mmCIF file of C-alpha atoms in Angstrom:
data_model
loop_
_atom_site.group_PDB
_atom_site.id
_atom_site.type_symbol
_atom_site.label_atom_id
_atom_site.label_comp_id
_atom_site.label_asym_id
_atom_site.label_seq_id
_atom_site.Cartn_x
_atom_site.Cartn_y
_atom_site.Cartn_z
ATOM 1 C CA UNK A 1 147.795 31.773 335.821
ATOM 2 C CA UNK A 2 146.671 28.364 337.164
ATOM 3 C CA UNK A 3 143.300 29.480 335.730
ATOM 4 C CA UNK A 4 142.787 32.308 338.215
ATOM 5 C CA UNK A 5 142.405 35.629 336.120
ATOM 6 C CA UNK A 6 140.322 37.794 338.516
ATOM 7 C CA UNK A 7 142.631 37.085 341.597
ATOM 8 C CA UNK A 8 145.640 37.347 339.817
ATOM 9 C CA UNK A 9 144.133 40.805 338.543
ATOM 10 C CA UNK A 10 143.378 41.869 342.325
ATOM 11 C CA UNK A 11 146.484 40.957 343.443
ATOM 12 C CA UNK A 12 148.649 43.170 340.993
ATOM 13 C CA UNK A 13 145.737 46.386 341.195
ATOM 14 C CA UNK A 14 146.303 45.761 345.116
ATOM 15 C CA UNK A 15 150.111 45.573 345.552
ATOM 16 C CA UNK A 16 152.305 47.739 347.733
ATOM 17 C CA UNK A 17 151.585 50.218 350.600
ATOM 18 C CA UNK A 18 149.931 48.025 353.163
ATOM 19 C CA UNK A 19 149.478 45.031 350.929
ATOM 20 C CA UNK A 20 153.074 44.675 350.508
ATOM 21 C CA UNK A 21 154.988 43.325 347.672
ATOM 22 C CA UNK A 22 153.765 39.537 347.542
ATOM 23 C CA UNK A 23 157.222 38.301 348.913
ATOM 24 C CA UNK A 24 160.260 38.956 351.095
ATOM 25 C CA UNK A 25 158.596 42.591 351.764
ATOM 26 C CA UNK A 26 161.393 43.264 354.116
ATOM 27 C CA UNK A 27 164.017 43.508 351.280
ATOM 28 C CA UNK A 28 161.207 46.434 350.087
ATOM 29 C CA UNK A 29 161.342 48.141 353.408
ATOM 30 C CA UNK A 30 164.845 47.969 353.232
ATOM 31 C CA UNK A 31 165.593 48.888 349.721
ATOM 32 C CA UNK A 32 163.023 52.142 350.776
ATOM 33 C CA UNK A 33 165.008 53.001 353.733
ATOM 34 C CA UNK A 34 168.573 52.897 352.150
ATOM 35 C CA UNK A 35 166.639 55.030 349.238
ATOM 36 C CA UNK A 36 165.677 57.428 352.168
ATOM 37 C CA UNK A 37 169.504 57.687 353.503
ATOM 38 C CA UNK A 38 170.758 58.842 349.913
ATOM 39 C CA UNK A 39 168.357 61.512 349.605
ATOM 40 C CA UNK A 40 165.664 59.594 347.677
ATOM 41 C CA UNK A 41 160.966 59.032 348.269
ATOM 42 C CA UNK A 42 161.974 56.123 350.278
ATOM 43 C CA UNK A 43 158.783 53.670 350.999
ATOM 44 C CA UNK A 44 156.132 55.836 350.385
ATOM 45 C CA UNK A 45 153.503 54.085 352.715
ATOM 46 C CA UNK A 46 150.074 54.362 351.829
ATOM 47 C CA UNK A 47 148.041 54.425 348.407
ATOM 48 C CA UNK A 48 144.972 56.961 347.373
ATOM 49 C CA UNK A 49 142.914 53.712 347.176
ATOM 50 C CA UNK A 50 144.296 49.732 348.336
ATOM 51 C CA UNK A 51 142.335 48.825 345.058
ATOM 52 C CA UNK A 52 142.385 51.385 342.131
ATOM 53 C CA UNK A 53 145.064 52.557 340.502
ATOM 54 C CA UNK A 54 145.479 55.266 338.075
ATOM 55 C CA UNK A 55 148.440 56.950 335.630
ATOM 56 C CA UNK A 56 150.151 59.498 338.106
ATOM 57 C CA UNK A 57 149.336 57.791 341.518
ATOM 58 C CA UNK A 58 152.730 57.616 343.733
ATOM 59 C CA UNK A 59 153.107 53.908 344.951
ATOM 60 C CA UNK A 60 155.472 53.645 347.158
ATOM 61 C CA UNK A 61 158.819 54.142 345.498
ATOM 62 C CA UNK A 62 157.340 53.840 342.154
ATOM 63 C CA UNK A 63 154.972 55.763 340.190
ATOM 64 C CA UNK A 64 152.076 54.695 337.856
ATOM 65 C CA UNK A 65 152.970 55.507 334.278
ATOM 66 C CA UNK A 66 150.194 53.283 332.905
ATOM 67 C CA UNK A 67 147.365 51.681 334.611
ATOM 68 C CA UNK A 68 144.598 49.773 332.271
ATOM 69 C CA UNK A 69 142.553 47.384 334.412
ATOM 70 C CA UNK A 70 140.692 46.141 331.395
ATOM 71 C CA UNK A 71 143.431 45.231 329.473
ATOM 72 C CA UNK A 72 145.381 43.812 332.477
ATOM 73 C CA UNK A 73 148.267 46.327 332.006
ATOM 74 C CA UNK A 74 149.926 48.109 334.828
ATOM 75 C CA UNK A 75 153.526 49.967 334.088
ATOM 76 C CA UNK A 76 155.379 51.372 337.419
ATOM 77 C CA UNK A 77 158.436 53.506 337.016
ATOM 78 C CA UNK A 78 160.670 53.778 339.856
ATOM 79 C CA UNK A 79 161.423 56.752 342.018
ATOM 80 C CA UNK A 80 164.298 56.050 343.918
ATOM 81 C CA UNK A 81 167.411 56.698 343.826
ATOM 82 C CA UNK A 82 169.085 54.520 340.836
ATOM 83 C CA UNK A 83 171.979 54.695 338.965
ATOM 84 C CA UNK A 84 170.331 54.101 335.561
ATOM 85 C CA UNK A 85 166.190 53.972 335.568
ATOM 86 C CA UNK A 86 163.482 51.373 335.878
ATOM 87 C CA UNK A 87 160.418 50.344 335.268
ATOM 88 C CA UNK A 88 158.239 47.480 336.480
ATOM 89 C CA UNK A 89 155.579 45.899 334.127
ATOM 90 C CA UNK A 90 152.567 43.281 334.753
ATOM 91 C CA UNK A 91 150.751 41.831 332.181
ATOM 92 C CA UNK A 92 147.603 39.422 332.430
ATOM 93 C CA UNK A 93 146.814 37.999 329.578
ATOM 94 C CA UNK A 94 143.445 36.202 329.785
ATOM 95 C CA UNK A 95 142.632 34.985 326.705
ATOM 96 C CA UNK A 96 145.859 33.345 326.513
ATOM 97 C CA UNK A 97 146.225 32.643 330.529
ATOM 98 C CA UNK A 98 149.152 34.273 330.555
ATOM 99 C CA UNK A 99 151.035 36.034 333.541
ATOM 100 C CA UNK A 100 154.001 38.953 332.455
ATOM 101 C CA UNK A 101 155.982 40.522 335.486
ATOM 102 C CA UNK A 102 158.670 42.051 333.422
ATOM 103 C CA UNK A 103 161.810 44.233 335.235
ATOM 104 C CA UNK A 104 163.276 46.704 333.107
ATOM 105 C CA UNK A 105 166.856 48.592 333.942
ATOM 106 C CA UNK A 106 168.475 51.086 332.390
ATOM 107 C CA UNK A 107 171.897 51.329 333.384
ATOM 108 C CA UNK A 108 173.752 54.384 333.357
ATOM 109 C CA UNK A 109 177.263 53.960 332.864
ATOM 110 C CA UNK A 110 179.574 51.668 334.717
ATOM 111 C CA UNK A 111 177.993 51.882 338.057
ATOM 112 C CA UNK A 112 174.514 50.808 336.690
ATOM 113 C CA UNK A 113 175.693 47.734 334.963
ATOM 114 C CA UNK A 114 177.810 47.058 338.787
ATOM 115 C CA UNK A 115 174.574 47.825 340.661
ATOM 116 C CA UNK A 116 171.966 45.435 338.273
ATOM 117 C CA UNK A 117 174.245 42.611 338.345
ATOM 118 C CA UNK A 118 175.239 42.638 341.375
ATOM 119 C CA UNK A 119 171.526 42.431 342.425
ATOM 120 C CA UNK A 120 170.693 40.054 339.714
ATOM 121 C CA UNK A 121 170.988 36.797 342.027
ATOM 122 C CA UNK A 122 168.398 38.423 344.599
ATOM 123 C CA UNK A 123 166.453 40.071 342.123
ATOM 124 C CA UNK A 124 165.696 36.403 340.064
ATOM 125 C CA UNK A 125 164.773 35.159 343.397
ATOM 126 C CA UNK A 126 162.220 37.916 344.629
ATOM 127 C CA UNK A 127 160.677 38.466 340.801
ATOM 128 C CA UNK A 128 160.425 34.697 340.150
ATOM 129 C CA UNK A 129 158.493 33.988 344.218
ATOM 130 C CA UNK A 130 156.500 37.645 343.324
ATOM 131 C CA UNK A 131 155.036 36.389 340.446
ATOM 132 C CA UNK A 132 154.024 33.081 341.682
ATOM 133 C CA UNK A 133 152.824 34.532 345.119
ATOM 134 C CA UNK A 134 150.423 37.178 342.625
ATOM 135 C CA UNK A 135 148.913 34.263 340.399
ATOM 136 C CA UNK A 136 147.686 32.695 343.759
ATOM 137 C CA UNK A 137 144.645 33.459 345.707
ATOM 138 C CA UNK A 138 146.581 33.598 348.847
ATOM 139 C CA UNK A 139 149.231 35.849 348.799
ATOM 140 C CA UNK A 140 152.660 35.155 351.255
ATOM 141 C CA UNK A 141 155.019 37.908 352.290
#
């Protein structure tokens, strides 16, 4: 966390909608607009609030299953269309000064295991620069 709870905390209640997603936010756009051409939410633009967030809240393709600012816990599920289903998990740990970005997939069937691996190279590469981008105080797209 490079000592830097609070803005670390900001930076995960803030992310998406206009805020973006702390690095490479075109692949987001993208990723939301093939969504939209299979029939999915696509990039839901736009938050109820570009700092709260609460269980229930639709964040762009993802929805807030668990949201507990206190404890530093925020769980996202996604919306879009997937062949399996995921979830995507921050935890900030102060007392241990600790940062958790954790990307969960669920494959189903053959076509889920193709699809995660397949995006396995990009997806080390956009988790690993998203976390570091959200434990600085300036954030880079």
């Amino acid at each position: 966390l490079n000592n830097n709870y609070s803005s670390t905390l900001k930076n995960v209640w803030e992310i998406g909608g206009e805020n973006g997603w702390y690095f490479w936010n075109w692949t987001w756009v993208l990723r939301g607009f093939v969504d939209k051409i299979v029939g999915g939410v696509g990039l839901r633009r736009g938050r109820k609030s570009q700092t709260d967030l609460y269980p229930g809240d639709a964040l762009d393709f993802w929805r807030v299953i668990s949201a507990n600012k206190t404890m530093g816990h925020l769980v996202l599920y996604a919306e879009m269309k997937l062949p399996g289903e995921a979830w995507l998990e921050f935890e900030i740990n102060k007392e241990e000064n600790i940062f958790i970005q954790r990307a969960t997939f669920r494959p189903s069937g053959l076509l889920g295991r193709l699809y995660w691996y397949s995006l396995l190279p990009i997806h080390n590469i956009i988790f690993k620069n998203m976390a570091k981008n959200i434990t600085i105080t300036k954030k880079e797209n």
